[in-house]
Coordinates of C-alpha atoms and ligand atoms in Angstrom, one line a residue:
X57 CA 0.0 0.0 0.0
X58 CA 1.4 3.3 -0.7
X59 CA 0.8 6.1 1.5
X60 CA -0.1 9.6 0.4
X61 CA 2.0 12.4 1.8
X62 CA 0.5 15.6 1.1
X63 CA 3.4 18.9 1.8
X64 CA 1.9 21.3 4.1
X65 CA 2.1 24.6 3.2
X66 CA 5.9 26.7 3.7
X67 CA 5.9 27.7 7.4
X68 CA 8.7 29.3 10.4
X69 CA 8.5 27.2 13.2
X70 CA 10.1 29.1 16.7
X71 CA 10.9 26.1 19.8
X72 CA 11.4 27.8 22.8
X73 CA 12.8 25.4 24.7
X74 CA 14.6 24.5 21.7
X75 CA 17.7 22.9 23.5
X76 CA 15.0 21.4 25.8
X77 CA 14.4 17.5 26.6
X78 CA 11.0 17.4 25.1
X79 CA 12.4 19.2 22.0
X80 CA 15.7 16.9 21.5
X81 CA 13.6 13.8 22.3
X82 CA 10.7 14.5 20.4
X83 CA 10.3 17.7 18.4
X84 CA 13.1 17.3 16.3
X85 CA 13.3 14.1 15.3
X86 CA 9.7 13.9 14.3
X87 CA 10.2 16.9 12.3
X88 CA 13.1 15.1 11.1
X89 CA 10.8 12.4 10.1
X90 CA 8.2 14.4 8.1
X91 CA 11.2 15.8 6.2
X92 CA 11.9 12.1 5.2
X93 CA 8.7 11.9 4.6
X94 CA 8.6 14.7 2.2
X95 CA 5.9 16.6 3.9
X96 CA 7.8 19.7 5.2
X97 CA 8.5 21.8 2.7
X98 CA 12.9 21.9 1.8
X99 CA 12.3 26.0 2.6
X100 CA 10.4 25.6 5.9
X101 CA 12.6 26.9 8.6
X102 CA 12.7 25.6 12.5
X103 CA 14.3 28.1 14.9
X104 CA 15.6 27.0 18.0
X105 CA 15.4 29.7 20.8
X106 CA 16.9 29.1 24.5
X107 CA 18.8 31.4 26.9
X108 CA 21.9 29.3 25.9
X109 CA 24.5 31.0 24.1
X110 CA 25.5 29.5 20.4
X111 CA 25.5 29.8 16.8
X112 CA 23.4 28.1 14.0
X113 CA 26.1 25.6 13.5
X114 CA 26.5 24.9 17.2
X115 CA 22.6 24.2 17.4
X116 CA 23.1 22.0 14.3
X117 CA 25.0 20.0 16.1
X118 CA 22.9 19.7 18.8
X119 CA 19.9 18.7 16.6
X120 CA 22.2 16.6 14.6
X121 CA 23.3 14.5 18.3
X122 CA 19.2 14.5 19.3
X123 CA 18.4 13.0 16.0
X124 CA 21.3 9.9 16.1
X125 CA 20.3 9.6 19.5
X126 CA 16.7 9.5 19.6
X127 CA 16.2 9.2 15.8
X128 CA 16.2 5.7 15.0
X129 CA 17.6 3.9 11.7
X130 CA 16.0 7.6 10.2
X131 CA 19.9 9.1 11.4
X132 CA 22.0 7.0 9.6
X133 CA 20.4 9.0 6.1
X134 CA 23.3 11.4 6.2
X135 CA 22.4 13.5 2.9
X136 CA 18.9 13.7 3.9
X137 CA 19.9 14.8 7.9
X138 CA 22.3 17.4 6.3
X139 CA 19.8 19.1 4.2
X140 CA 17.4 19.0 7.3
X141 CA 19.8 20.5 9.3
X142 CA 20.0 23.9 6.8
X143 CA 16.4 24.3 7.7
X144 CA 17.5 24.8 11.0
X145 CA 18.5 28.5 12.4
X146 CA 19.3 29.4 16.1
X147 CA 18.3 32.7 18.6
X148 CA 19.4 32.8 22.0
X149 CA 16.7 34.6 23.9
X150 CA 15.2 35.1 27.4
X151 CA 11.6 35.0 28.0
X152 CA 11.8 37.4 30.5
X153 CA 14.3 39.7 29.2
X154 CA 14.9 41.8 26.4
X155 CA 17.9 40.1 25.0
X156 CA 17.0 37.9 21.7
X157 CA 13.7 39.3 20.4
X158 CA 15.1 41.6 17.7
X159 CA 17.2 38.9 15.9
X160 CA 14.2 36.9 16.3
X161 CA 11.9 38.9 14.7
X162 CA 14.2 39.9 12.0
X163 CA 14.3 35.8 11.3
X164 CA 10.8 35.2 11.5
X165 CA 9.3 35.2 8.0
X166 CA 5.2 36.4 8.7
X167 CA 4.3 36.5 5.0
X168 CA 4.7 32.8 5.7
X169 CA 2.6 30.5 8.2
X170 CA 4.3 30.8 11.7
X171 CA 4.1 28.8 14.7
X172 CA 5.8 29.0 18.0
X173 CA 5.9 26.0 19.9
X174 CA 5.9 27.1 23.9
X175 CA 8.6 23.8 25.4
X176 CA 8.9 26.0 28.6
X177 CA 7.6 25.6 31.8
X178 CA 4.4 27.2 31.8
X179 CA 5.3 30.0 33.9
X180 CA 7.0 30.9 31.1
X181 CA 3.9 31.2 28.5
X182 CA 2.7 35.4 29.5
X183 CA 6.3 36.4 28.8
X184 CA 6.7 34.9 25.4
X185 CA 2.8 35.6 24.4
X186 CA 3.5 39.5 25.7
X187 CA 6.8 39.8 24.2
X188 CA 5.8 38.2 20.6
X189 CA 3.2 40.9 20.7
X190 CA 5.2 43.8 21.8
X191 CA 7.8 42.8 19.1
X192 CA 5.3 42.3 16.2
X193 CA 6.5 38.9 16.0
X194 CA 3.4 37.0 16.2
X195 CA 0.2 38.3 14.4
X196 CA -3.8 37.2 14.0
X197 CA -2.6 34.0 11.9
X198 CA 0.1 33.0 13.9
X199 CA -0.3 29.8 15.8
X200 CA 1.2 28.8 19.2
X201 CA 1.6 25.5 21.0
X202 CA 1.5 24.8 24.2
X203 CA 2.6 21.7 26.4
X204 CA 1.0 19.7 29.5
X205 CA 0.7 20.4 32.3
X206 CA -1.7 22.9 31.5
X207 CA -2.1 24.4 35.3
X208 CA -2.5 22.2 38.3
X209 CA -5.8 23.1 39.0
X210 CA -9.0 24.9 38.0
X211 CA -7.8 28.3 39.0
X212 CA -4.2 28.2 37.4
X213 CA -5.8 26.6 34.4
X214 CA -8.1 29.8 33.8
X215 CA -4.8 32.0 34.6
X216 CA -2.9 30.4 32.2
X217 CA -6.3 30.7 29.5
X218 CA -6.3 34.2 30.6
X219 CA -2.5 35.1 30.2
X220 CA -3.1 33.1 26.5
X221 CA -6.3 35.1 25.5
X222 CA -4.5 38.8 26.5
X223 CA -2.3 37.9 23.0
X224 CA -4.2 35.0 21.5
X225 CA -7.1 34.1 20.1
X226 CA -8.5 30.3 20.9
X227 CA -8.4 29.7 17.1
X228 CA -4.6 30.2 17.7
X229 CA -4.2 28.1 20.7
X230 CA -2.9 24.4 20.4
X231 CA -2.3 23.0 23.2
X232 CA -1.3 18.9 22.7
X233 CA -2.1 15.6 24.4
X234 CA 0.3 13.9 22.2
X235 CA -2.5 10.8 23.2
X236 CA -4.9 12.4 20.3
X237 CA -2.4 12.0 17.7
X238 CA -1.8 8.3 18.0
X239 CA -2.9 6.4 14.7
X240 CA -5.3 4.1 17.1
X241 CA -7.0 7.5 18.6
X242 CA -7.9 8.5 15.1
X243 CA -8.9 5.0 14.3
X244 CA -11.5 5.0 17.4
X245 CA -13.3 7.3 15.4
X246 CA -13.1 6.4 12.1
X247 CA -14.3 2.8 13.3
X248 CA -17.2 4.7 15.2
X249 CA -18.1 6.9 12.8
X250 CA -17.2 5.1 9.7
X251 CA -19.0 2.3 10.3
X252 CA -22.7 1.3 10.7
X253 CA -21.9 -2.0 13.1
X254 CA -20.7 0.0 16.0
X255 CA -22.7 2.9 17.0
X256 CA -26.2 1.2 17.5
X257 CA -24.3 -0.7 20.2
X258 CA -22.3 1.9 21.9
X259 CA -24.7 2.8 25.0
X260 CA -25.5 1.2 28.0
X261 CA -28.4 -1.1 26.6
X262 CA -25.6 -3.4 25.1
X263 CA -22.3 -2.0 26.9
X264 CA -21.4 -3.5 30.0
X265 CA -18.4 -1.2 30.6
X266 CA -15.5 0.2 29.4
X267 CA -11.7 -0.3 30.7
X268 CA -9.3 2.5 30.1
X269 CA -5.5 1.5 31.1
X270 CA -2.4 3.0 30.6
X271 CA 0.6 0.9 32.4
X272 CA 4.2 1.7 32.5
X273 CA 6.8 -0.3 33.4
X274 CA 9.1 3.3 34.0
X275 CA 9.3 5.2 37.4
X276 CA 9.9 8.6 37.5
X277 CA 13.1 8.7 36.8
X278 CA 14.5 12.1 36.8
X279 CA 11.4 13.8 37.5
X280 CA 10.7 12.8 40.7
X281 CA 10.6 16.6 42.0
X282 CA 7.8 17.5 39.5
X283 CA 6.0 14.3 39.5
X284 CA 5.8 14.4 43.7
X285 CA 3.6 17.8 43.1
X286 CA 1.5 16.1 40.1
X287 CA 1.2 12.7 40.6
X288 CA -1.2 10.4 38.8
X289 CA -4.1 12.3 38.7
X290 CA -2.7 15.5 37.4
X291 CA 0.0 13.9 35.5
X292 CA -1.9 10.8 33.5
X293 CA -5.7 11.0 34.4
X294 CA -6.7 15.0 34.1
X295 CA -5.8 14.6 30.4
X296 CA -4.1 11.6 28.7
X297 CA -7.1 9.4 30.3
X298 CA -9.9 12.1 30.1
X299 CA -9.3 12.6 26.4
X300 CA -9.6 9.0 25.7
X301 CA -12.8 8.4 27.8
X302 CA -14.1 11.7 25.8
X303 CA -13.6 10.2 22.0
X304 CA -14.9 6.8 23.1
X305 CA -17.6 7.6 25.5
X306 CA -18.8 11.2 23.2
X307 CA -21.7 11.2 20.8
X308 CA -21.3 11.6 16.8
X309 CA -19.9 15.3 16.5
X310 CA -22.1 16.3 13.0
X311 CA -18.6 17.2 11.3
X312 CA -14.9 15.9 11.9
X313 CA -14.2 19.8 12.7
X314 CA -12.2 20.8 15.7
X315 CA -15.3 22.3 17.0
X316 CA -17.8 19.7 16.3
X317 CA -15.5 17.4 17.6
X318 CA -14.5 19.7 21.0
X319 CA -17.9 20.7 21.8
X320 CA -19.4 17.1 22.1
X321 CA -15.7 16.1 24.5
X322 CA -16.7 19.4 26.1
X323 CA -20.4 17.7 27.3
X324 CA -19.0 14.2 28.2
X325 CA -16.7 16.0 30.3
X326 CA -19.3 18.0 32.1
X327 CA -21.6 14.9 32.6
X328 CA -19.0 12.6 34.2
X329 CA -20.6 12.3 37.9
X330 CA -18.4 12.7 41.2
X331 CA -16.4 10.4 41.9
X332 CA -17.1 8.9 45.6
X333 CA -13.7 8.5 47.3
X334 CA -14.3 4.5 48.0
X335 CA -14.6 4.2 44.3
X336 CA -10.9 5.2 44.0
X337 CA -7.7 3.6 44.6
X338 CA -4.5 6.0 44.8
X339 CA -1.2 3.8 44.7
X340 CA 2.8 4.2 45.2
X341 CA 5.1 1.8 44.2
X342 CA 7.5 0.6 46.8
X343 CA 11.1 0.3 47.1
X344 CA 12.9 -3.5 46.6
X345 CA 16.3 -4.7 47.6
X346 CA 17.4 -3.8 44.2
X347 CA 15.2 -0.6 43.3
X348 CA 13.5 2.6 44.7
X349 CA 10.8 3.2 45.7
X350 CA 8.2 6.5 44.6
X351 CA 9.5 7.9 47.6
X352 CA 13.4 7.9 46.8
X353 CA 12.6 8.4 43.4
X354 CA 10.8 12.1 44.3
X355 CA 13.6 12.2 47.0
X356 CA 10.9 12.9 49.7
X357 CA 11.0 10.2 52.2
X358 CA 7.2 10.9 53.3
X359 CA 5.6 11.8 50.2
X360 CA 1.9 11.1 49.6
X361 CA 1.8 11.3 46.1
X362 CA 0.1 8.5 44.2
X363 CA 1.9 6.7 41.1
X364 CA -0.9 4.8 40.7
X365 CA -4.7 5.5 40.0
X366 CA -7.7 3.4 39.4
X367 CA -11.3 4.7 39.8
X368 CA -14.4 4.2 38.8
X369 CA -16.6 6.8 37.0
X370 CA -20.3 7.1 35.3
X371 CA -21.4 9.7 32.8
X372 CA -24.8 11.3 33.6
X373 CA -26.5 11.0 30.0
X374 CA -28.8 8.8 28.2
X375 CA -26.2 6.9 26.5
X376 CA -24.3 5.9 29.2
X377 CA -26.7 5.5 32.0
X378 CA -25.7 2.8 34.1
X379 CA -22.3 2.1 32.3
X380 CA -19.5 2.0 34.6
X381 CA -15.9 3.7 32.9
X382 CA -12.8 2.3 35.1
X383 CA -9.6 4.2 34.7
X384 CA -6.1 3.1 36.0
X385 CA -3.0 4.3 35.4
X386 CA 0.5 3.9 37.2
X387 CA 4.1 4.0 37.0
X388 CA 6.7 0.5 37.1
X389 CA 4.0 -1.6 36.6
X390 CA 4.1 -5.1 35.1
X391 CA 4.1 -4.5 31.9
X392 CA 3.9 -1.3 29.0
X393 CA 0.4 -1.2 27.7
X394 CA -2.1 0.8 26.8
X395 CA -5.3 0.1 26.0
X396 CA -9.3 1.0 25.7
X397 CA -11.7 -2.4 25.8
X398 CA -15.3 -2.0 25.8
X399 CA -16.5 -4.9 27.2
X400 CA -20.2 -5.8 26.0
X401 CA -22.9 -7.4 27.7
X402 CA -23.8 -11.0 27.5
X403 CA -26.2 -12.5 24.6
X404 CA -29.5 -12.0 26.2
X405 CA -30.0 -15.7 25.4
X406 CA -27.6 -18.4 25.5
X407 CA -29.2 -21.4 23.2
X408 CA -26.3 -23.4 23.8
X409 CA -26.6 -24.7 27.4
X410 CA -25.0 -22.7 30.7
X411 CA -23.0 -21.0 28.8
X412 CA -23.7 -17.6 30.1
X413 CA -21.6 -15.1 31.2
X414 CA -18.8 -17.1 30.1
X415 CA -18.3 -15.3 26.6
X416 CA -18.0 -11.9 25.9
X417 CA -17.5 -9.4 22.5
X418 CA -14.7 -7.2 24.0
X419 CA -13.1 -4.6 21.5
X420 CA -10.0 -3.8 22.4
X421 CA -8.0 -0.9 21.1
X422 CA -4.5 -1.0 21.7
X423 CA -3.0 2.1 21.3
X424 CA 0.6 0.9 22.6
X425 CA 3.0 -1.3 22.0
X426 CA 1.5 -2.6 18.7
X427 CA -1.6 -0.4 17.6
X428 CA -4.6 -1.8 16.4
X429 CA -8.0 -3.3 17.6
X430 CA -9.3 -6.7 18.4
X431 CA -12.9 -8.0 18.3
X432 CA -13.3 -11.1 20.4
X433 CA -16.4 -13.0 19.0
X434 CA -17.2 -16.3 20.0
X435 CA -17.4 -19.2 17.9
X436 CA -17.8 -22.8 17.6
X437 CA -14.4 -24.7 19.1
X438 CA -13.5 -26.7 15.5
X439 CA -13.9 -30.5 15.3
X440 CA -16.5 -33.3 16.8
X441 CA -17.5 -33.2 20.0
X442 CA -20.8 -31.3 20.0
X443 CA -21.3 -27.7 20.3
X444 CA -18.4 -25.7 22.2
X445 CA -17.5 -22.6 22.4
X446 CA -14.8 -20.3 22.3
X447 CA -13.1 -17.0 21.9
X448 CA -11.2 -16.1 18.8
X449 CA -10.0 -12.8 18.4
X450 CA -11.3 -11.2 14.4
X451 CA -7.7 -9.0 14.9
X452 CA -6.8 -6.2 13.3
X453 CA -3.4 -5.6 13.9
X454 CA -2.5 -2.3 11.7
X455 CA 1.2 -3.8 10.7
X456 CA -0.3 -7.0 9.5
X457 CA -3.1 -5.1 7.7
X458 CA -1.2 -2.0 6.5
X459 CA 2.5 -3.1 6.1
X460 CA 5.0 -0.5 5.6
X461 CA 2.3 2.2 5.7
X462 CA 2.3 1.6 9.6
X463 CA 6.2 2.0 9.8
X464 CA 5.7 5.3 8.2
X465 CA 3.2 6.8 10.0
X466 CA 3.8 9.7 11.7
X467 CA 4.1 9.8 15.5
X468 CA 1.6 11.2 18.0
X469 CA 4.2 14.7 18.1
X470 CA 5.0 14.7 14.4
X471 CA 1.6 14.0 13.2
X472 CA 0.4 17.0 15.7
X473 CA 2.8 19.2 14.8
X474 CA 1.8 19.1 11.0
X475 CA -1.8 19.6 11.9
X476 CA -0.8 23.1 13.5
X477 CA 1.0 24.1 10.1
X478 CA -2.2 23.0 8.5
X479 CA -4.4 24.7 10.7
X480 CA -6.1 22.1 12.0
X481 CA -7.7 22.2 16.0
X482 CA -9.1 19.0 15.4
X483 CA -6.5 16.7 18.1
X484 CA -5.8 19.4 20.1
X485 CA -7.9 20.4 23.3
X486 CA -9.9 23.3 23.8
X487 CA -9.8 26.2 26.7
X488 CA -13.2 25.0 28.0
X489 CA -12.2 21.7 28.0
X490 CA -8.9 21.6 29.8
X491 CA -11.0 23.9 32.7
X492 CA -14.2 21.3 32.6
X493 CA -11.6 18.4 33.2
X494 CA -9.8 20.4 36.2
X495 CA -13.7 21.3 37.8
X496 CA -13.9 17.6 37.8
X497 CA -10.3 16.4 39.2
X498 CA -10.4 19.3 41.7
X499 CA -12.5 17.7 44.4
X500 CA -11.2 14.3 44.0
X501 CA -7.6 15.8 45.0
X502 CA -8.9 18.0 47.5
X503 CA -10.8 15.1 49.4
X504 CA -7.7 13.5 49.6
X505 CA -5.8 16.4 50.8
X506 CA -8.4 17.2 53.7
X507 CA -8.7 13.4 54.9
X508 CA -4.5 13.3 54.4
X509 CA -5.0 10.3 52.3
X510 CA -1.7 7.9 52.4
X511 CA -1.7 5.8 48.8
X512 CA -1.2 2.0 49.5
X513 CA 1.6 1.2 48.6
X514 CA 2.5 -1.5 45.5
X515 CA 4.7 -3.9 44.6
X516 CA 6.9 -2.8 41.7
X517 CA 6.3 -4.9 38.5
X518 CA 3.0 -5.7 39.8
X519 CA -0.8 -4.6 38.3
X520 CA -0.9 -2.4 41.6
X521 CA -2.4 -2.4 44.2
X522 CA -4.4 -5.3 45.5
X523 CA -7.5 -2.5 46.4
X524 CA -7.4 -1.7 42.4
X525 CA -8.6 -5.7 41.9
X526 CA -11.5 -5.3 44.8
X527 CA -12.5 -2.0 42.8
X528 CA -13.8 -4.6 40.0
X529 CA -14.1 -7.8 42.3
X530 CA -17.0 -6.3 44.2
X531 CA -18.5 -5.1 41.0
X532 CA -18.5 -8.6 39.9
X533 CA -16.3 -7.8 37.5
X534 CA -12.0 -7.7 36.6
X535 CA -9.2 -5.9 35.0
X536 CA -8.2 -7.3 31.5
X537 CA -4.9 -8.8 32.5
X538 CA -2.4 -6.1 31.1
X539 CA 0.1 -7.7 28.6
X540 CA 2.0 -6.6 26.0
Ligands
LIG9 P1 13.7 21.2 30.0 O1 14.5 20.0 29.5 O2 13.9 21.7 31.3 O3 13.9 22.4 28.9 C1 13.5 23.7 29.2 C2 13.9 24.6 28.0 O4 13.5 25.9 28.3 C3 15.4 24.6 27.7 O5 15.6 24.7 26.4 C4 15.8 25.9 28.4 O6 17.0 26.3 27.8 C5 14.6 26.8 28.1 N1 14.4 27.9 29.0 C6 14.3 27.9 30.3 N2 14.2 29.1 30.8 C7 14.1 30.0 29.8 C8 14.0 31.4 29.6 N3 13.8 32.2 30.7 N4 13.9 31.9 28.4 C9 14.1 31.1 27.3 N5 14.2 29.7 27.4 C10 14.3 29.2 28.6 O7 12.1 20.9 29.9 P2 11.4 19.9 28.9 O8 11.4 18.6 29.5 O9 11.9 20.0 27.5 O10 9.9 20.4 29.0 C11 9.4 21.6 28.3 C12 7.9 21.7 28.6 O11 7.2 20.6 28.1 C13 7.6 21.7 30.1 O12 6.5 22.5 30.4 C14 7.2 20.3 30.4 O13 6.4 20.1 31.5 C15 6.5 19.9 29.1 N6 6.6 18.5 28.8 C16 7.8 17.8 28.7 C17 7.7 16.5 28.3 C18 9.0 15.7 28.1 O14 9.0 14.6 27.7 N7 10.2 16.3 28.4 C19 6.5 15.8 28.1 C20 5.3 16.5 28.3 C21 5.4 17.8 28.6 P3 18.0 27.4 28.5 O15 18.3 26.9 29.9 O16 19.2 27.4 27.6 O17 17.3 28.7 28.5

């Protein structure tokens, strides 16, 4: 199958932050990639800006280290890295100073699509959004991304909306989940929407519930000191896990247009019920012999910050009525997985003996490792015997089913990145949302805060915590066992 690449338009892309982790790790290299790819234009032009002092060659070189070191096979195409790497220009500026902007502005090419990608600490975001201003270098048509975590809370959300809006309209805001721009995200919908088998199902008449995971085997690592303020809620469930429980659990937005598509996350977020605090299960993994634990990870021997998170939710609507949504997330866990199952009810009618409750159509959408979805049908076991049945998976794994078309797919960031230069709000959250999602974590955290809630500790390379089983047990229900 060969896939379609279509150029966006010429565009001046600014990373502050440029010499940055997020940027070296991610930004580059996927831009890097859609170079490649041939979809960014030979004349585009990426400008790194960063208090550090260098040249343009010295930030070449530091590009050119990111990509062979985060890169993949793509570094070893020398010719092609090179002629990326004349794309590339550096400014060293301070977002709270004065130094920087003038040789910045007279770089910035605004007869051209421009973009300024905010890879700064969010304190950061009302100097560059006042100083773009003040120096003319951002106009009505500029674009400007913006990075998690988007405030910690509902108030410091609305600040940071606020210190945006002063400079920006919303139709220039884009701020990223990179979780939206995963192939299998876009997939949920074009198997809701595309298709006439799903959506007469989707509700609570035929849905049992819906499990939302997302397991990592990592700790951490080197940001224990932020992650001991977050933790799992802020960190994983606020937004990677909202958005996901927003495109499956939404109705069918009449258009696939950003605001079609935001308005109806927009009402699933504002339906989802309060959460009662027995219906949630905060975790922290514990140190071994051989490893440490949250707590000499954050380097804060009594912390009370949760690395793990399972709860259980409802959505006040007539779809989903009666339709428990479980959530977990958590950090050095078994395994790396990700996934979304919607787990439907049993066949009214079982004309095969007591066979009920034993078989179930679960589609599973995997969104990491391996993307792709799975149907599990049951069917008659093969051969003599008499009538017995079993689940087979109808799998639709998008390597086997797309080849090399999968291997060139653009990741979640490069993907996301392309759809700012194109204009396109579609994958990236809205003001209102990011606000409704925080009016709905808020009281969970505070409840724990006022009860000084200790997380129960967990095992690492375990599922969790044992409670996280009884959340399901006592439902009559259980986790899909997380594998890769
Ligand atoms: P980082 O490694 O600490 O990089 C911060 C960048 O900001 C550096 O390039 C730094 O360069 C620059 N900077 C700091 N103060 C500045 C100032 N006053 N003026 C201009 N530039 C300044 O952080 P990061 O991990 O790349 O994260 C960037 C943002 O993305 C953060 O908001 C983070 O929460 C978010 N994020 C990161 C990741 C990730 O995987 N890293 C994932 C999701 C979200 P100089 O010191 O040279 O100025």
């Amino acid at each position: 199958m060969v896939s379609r690449v279509i150029p966006v338009d010429p565009f001046d892309l600014v990373i502050f932050g440029g010499t940055g982790d997020l940027a070296r790790r991610k930004i580059l290299p996927g831009l890097f990639r859609r170079f490649l790819a041939g979809q960014m234009p030979e004349d585009a032009t990426i400008i790194g800006a960063a208090r550090s002092e260098m040249d343009d060659d010295g930030y070449r070189i530091m590009v050119q280290e990111a990509i062979v070191e985060f890169g993949g096979e793509d570094a070893a195409r020398k010719a092609e890295l090179d002629g990326f790497l004349q794309c590339v220009r550096y400014v060293s500026i301070d977002a709270k100073g004065e130094g920087g902007w003038k040789e910045l502005a007279a770089l910035v090419n605004q007869s051209r699509i421009t973009a300024f990608y905010f890879s700064v600490a969010p304190s950061l975001f009302g100097d560059l959004a006042e100083r773009l201003h003040h120096h003319g270098i951002a106009d009505t048509q500029s674009r400007i991304v913006v990075e998690k975590p988007f405030g910690r809370d509902l108030v410091s959300a609305r600040e940071l909306n606020a210190v945006l809006a002063q400079h920006f309209n919303e139709t220039q805001i884009y701020r990223i989940d990179h979780y939206l721009g995963k192939e299998t995200v876009q997939n949920l919908m074009a198997v809701r929407f595309g298709n006439i088998l799903f959506e007469p199902l989707w509700n609570s008449q035929y849905v049992d519930h819906i499990q939302i995971t997302v397991a990592e085997t990592v700790g951490v690592g080197g940001r224990g000191e932020y992650y001991n303020r977050s933790g799992a809620m802020r960190d994983m469930v606020q937004n990677h896990l909202m958005q996901l429980l927003c495109l499956i659990a939404m109705e069918p937005p009449s258009r696939f247009d950003p605001d079609a598509v935001r308005d109806e996350k927009l009402k699933v977020i504002r339906a989802l019920e309060p959460v009662d605090s027995h219906e949630i299960v905060r975790g922290q993994y514990e140190k071994t012999p051989t490893e440490p634990g949250f707590r000499e990870d954050a380097g804060d021997p009594r912390s009370r910050t949760e690395s793990f998170i399972a709860l259980k939710c409802h959505i006040s609507n007539w779809r989903w009525a009666g339709t428990p949504f479980y959530l977990r997330t958590g950090k050095k866990l078994r395994v790396r997985t990700s996934e979304i199952a919607v787990v439907f009810k049993d066949a009214p009618h079982m004309i095969f003996g007591q066979e009920e409750g034993r078989h179930r159509n679960i589609l599973s959408i995997r969104l990491q490792p391996n993307e792709g979805m799975t149907l599990g049908v049951t069917i008659k076991e093969p051969g003599p015997g008499g009538m017995r049945l079993i689940d087979v998976p109808l799998d639709m794994s998008f390597a086997d089913a797309l080849g090399d078309d999968v291997d060139e797919a653009p990741d979640a960031y490069e993907r996301l990145i392309m759809d700012v230069i194109r204009g396109n709000q579609t994958l990236f959250m809205r003001g209102d949302e990011v606000e409704a999602a925080w009016a709905w974590t808020d009281p969970i955290i505070e409840g724990w805060e006022t009860r000084n809630e200790v997380p129960k500790p967990y095992d690492v390379g375990s599922n969790g915590p044992e409670d996280a089983a009884m959340l399901m047990h006592r439902d009559g229900r259980r986790w899909r066992e997380i594998r890769e």
